[in-house]
mmCIF file of C-alpha atoms in Angstrom:
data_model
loop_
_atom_site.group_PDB
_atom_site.id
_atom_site.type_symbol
_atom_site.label_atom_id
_atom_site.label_comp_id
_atom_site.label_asym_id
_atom_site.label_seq_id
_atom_site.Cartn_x
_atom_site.Cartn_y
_atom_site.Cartn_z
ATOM 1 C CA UNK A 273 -7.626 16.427 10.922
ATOM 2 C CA UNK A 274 -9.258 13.124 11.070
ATOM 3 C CA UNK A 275 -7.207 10.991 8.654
ATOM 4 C CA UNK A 276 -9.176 8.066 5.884
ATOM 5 C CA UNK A 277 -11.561 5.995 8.147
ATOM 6 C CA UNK A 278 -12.803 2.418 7.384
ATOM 7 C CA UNK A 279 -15.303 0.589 8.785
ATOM 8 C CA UNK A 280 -15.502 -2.091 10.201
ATOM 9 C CA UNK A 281 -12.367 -2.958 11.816
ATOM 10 C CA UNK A 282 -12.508 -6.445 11.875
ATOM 11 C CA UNK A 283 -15.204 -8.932 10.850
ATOM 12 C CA UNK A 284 -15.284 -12.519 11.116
ATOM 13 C CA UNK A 285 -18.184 -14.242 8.772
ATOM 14 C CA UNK A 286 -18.846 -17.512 7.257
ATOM 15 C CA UNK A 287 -18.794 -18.460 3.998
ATOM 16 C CA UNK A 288 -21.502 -17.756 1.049
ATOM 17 C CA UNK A 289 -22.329 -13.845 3.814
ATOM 18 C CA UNK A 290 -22.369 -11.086 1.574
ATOM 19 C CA UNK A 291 -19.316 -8.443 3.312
ATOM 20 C CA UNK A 292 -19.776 -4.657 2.845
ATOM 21 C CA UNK A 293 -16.691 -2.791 3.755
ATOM 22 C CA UNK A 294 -16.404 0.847 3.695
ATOM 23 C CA UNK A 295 -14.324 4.247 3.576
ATOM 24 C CA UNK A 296 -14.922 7.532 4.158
ATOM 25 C CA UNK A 297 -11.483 9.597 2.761
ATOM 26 C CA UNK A 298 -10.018 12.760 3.682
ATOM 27 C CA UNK A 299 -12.208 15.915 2.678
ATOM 28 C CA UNK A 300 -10.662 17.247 -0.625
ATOM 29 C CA UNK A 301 -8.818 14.453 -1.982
ATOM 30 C CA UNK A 302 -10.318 13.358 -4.807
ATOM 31 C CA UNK A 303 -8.684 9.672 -5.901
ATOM 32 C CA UNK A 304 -9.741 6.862 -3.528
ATOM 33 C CA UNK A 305 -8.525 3.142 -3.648
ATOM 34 C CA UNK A 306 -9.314 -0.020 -2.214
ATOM 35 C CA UNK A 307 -6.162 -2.504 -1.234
ATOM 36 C CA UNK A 308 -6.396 -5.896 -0.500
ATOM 37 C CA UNK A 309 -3.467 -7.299 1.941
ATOM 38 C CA UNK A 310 -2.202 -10.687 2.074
ATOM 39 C CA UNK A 311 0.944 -12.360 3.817
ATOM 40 C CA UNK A 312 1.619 -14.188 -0.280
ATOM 41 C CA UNK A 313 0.890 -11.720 -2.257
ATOM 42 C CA UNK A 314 1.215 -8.545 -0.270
ATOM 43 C CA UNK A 315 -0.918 -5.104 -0.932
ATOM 44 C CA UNK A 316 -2.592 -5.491 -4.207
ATOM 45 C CA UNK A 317 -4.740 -2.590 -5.886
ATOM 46 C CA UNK A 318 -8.313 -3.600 -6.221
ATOM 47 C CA UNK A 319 -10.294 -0.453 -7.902
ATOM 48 C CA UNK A 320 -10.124 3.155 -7.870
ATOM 49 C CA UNK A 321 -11.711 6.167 -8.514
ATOM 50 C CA UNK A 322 -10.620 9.991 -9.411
ATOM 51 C CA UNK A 323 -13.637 12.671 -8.605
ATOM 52 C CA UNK A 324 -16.236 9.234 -7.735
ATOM 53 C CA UNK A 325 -15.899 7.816 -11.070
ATOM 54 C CA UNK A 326 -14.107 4.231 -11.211
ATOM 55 C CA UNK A 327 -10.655 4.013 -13.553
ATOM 56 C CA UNK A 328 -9.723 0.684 -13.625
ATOM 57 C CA UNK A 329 -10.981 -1.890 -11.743
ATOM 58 C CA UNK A 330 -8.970 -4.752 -13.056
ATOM 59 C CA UNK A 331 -7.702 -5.896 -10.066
ATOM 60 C CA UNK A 332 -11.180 -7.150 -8.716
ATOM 61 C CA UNK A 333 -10.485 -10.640 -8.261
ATOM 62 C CA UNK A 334 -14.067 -11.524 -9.695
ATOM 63 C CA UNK A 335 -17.811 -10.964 -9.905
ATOM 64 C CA UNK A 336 -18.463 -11.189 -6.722
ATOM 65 C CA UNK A 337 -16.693 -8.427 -5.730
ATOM 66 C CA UNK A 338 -18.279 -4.625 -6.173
ATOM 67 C CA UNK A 339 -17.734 -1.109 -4.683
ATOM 68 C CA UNK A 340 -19.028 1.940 -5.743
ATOM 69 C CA UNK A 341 -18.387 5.705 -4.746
ATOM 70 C CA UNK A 342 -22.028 7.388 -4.816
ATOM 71 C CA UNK A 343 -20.327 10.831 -3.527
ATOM 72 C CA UNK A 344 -16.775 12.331 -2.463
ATOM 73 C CA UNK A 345 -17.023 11.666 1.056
ATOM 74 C CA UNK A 346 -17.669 7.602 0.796
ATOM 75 C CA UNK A 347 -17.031 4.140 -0.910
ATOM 76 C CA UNK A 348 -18.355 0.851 0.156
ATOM 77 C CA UNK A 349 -16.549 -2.846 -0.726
ATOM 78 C CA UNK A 350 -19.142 -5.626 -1.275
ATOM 79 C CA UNK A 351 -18.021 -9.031 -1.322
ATOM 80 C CA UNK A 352 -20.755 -11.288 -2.162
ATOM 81 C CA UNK A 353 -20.848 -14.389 -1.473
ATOM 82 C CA UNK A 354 -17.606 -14.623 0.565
ATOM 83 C CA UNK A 355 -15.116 -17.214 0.201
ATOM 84 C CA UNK A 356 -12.762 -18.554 2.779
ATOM 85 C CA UNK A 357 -9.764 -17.329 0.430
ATOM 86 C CA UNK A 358 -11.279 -13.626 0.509
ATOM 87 C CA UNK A 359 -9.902 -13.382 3.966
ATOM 88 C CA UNK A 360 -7.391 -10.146 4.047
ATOM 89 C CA UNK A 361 -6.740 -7.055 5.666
ATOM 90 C CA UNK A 362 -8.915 -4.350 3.304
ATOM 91 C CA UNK A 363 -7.034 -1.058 3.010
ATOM 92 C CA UNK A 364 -8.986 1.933 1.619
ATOM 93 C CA UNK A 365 -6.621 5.152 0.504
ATOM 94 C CA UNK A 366 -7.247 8.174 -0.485
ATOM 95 C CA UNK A 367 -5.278 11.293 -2.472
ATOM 96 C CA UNK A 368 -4.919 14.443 -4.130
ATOM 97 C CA UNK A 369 -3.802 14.261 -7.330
ATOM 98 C CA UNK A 370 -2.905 16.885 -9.726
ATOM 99 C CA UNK A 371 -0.686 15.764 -12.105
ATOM 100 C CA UNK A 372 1.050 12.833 -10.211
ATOM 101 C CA UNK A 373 -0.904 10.441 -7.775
ATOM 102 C CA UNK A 374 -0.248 12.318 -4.982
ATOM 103 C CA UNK A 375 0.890 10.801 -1.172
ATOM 104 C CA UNK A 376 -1.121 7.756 -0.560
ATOM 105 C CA UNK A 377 -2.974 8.087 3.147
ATOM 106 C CA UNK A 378 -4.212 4.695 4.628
ATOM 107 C CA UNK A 379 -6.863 3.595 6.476
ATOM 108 C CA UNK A 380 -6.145 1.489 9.563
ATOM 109 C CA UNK A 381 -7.629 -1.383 7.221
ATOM 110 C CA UNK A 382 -10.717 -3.884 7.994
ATOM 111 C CA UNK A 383 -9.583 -7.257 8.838
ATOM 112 C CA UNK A 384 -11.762 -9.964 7.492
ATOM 113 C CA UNK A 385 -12.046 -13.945 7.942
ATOM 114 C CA UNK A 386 -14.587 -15.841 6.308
ATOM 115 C CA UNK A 387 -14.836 -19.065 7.798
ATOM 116 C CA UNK B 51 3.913 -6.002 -16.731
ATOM 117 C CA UNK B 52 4.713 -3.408 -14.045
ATOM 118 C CA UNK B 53 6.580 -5.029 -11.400
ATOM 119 C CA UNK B 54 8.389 -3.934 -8.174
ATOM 120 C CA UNK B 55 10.148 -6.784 -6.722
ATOM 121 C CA UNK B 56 12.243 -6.594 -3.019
ATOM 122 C CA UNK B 57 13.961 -8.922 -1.000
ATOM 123 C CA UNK B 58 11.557 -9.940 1.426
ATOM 124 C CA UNK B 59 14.366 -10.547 4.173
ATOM 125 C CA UNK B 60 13.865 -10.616 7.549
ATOM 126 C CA UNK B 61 16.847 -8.466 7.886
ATOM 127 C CA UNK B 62 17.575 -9.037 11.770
ATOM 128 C CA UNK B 63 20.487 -6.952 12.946
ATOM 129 C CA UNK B 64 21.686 -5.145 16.407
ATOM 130 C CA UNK B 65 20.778 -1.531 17.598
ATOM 131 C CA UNK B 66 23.050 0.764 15.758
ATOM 132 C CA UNK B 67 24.053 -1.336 12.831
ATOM 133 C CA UNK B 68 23.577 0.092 9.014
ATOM 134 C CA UNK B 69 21.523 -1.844 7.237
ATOM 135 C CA UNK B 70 20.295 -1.362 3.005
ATOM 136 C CA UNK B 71 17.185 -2.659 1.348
ATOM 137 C CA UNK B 72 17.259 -2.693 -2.672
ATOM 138 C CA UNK B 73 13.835 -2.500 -4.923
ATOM 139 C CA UNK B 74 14.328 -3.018 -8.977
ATOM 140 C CA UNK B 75 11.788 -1.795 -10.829
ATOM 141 C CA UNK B 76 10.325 -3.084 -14.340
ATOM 142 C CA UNK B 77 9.738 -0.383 -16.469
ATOM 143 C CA UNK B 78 12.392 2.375 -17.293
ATOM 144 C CA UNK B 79 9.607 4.922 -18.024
ATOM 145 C CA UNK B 80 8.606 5.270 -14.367
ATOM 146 C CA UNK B 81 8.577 8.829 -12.928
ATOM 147 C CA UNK B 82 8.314 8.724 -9.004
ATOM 148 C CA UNK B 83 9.799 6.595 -6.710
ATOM 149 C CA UNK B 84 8.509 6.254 -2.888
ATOM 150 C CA UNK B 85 9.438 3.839 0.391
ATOM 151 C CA UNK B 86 6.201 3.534 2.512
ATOM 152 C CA UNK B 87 6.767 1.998 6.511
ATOM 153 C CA UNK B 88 4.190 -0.603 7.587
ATOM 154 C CA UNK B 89 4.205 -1.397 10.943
ATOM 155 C CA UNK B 90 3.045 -4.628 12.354
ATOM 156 C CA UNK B 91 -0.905 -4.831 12.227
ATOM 157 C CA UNK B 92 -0.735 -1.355 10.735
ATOM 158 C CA UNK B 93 -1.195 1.167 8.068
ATOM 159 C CA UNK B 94 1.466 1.828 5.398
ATOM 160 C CA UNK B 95 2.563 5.545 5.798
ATOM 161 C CA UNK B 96 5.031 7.267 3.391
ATOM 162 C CA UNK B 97 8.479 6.903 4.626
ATOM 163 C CA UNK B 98 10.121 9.175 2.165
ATOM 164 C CA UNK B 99 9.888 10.372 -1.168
ATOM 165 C CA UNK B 100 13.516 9.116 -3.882
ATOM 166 C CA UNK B 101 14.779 11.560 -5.715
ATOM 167 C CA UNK B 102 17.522 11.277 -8.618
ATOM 168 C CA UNK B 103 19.931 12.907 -6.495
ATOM 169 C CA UNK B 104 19.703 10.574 -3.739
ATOM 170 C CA UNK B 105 18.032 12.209 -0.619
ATOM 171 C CA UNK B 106 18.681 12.186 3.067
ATOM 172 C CA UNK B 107 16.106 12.438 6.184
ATOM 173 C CA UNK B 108 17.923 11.839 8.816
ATOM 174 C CA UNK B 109 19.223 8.372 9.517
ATOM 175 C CA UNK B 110 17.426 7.609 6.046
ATOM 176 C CA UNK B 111 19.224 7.681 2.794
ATOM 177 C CA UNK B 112 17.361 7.081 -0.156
ATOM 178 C CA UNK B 113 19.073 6.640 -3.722
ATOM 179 C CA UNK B 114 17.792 6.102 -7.744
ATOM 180 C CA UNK B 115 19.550 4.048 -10.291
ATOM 181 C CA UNK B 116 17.371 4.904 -13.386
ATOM 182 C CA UNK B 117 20.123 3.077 -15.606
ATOM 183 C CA UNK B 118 19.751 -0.197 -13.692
ATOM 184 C CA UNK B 119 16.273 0.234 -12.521
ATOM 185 C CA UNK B 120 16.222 -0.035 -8.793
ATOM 186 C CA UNK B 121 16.504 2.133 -5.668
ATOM 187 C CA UNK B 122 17.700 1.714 -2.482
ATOM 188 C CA UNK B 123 17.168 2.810 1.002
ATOM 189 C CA UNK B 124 20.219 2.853 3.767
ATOM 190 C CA UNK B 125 19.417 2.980 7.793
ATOM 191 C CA UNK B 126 22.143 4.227 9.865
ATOM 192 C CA UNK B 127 22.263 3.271 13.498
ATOM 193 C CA UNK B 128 19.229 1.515 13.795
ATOM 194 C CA UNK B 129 16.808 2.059 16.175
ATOM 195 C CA UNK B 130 14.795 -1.025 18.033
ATOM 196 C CA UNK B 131 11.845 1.364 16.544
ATOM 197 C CA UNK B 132 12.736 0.949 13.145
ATOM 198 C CA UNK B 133 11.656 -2.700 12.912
ATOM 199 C CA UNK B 134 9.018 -2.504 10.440
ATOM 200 C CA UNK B 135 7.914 -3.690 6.645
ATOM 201 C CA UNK B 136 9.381 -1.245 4.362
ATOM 202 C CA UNK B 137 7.401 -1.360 1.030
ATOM 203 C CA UNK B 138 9.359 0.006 -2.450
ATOM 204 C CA UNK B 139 6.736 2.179 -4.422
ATOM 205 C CA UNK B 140 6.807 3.380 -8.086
ATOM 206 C CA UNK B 141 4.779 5.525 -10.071
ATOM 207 C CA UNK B 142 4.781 4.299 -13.461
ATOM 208 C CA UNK B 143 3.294 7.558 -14.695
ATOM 209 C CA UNK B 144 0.577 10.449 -13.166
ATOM 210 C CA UNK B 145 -2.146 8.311 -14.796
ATOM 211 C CA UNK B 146 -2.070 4.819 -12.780
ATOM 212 C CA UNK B 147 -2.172 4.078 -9.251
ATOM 213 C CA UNK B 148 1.458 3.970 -7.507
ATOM 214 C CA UNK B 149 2.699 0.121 -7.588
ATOM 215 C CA UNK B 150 3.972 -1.440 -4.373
ATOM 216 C CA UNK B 151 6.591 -4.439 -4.092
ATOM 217 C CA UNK B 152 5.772 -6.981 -1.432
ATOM 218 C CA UNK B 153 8.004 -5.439 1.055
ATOM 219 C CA UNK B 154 11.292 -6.114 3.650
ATOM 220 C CA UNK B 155 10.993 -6.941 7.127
ATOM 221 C CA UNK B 156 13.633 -5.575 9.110
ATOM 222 C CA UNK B 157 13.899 -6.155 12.858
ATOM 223 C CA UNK B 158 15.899 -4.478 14.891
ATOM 224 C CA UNK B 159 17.463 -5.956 18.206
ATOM 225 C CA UNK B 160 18.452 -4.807 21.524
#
């Protein structure tokens, strides 16, 4: 079973390049959530959604920060424009919940460093 | 404010030694309590689910303290494998996303 797969890996940009990030999750879990990772403030909930529809998306650090869910089997992160301090690993996770929230299954992460 | 907070460490100790990492938790209401592995340059992965009885996998013991809000996880005779960032997760209620505290680093050495 192929597990929650992000795209890309690892990107390396410069500053003011819009980023687009994305996650396809494992077939017939319905939540999906995008991380962000840092060594200071560790794994920090950005948005996510239950059956495509975003919950809460407080933890988008600002405008310039997006991602939508246009069907069950992908999400996309857009950053635009990056910011040196936007550098992170990305982890997208997806789950089944019924009642509770369900195991959380990660994504190997992207790693990205805007320069 | 729902907080998880953990003792970042390192923990270094020797193959076979017993080491425990505590998490306190913020809010008594919470319902579910997790500890997630992260390797180095990895994916967090559930390590094991904490139940109020305490719960055992193996090596792994993980216990609840609902009257003083935190939970802890016990390794017995480590294992140079077991050097990893264990993360302390709670689920404040089936509604909201699970809540994860920074994380301990333990290494383990030969």
């Amino acid at each position: 079973d192929a597990g929650v797969i992000q795209s890309p890996r690892h990107e390396v940009t410069e500053m003011g390049q819009e980023v687009t990030l994305r996650c396809k999750p494992i077939s017939g879990h319905n939540s999906l959530f995008w991380y962000r990772q840092t060594m200071m403030r560790g794994l920090e909930l950005l948005i996510y959604f239950n059956n495509n529809v975003p919950i809460d998306d407080s933890g988008m650090p600002e405008d310039r920060f997006s991602a939508k869910m246009p069907n069950a089997s992908f999400s996309t992160l857009k950053i635009q424009p990056s910011e040196p301090r936007d550098s992170a690993v990305y982890f997208c996770a997806s789950s089944y919940r019924q009642g509770g929230t369900g195991e959380l299954f990660f994504g190997e992460g992207s790693r990205l460093t805007v320069l | 404010r729902k907080e998880v907070e953990q003792d970042p460490g390192p923990f270094n100790v020797p193959e076979g030694a017993t080491v425990a990492f505590n998490c306190t938790y913020s809010n008594s209401a919470s319902q579910s309590f997790f500890w997630y592995r992260q390797d180095c340059r990895k994916e967090p992965k559930l390590l094991m689910s904490v139940y109020s009885s305490g719960n055992e996998d193996g090596r792994f013991t993980a216990q609840l303290n609902r009257a003083s809000q935190y939970i802890s996880l016990l390794i017995r005779d480590s294992k140079l494998s077991d050097s990893a960032t264990y993360l302390c997760v709670v689920d404040y209620s089936g509604n909201t996303p699970l809540v994860f505290g920074k994380g301990t680093r333990l290494s383990v050495i030969a």
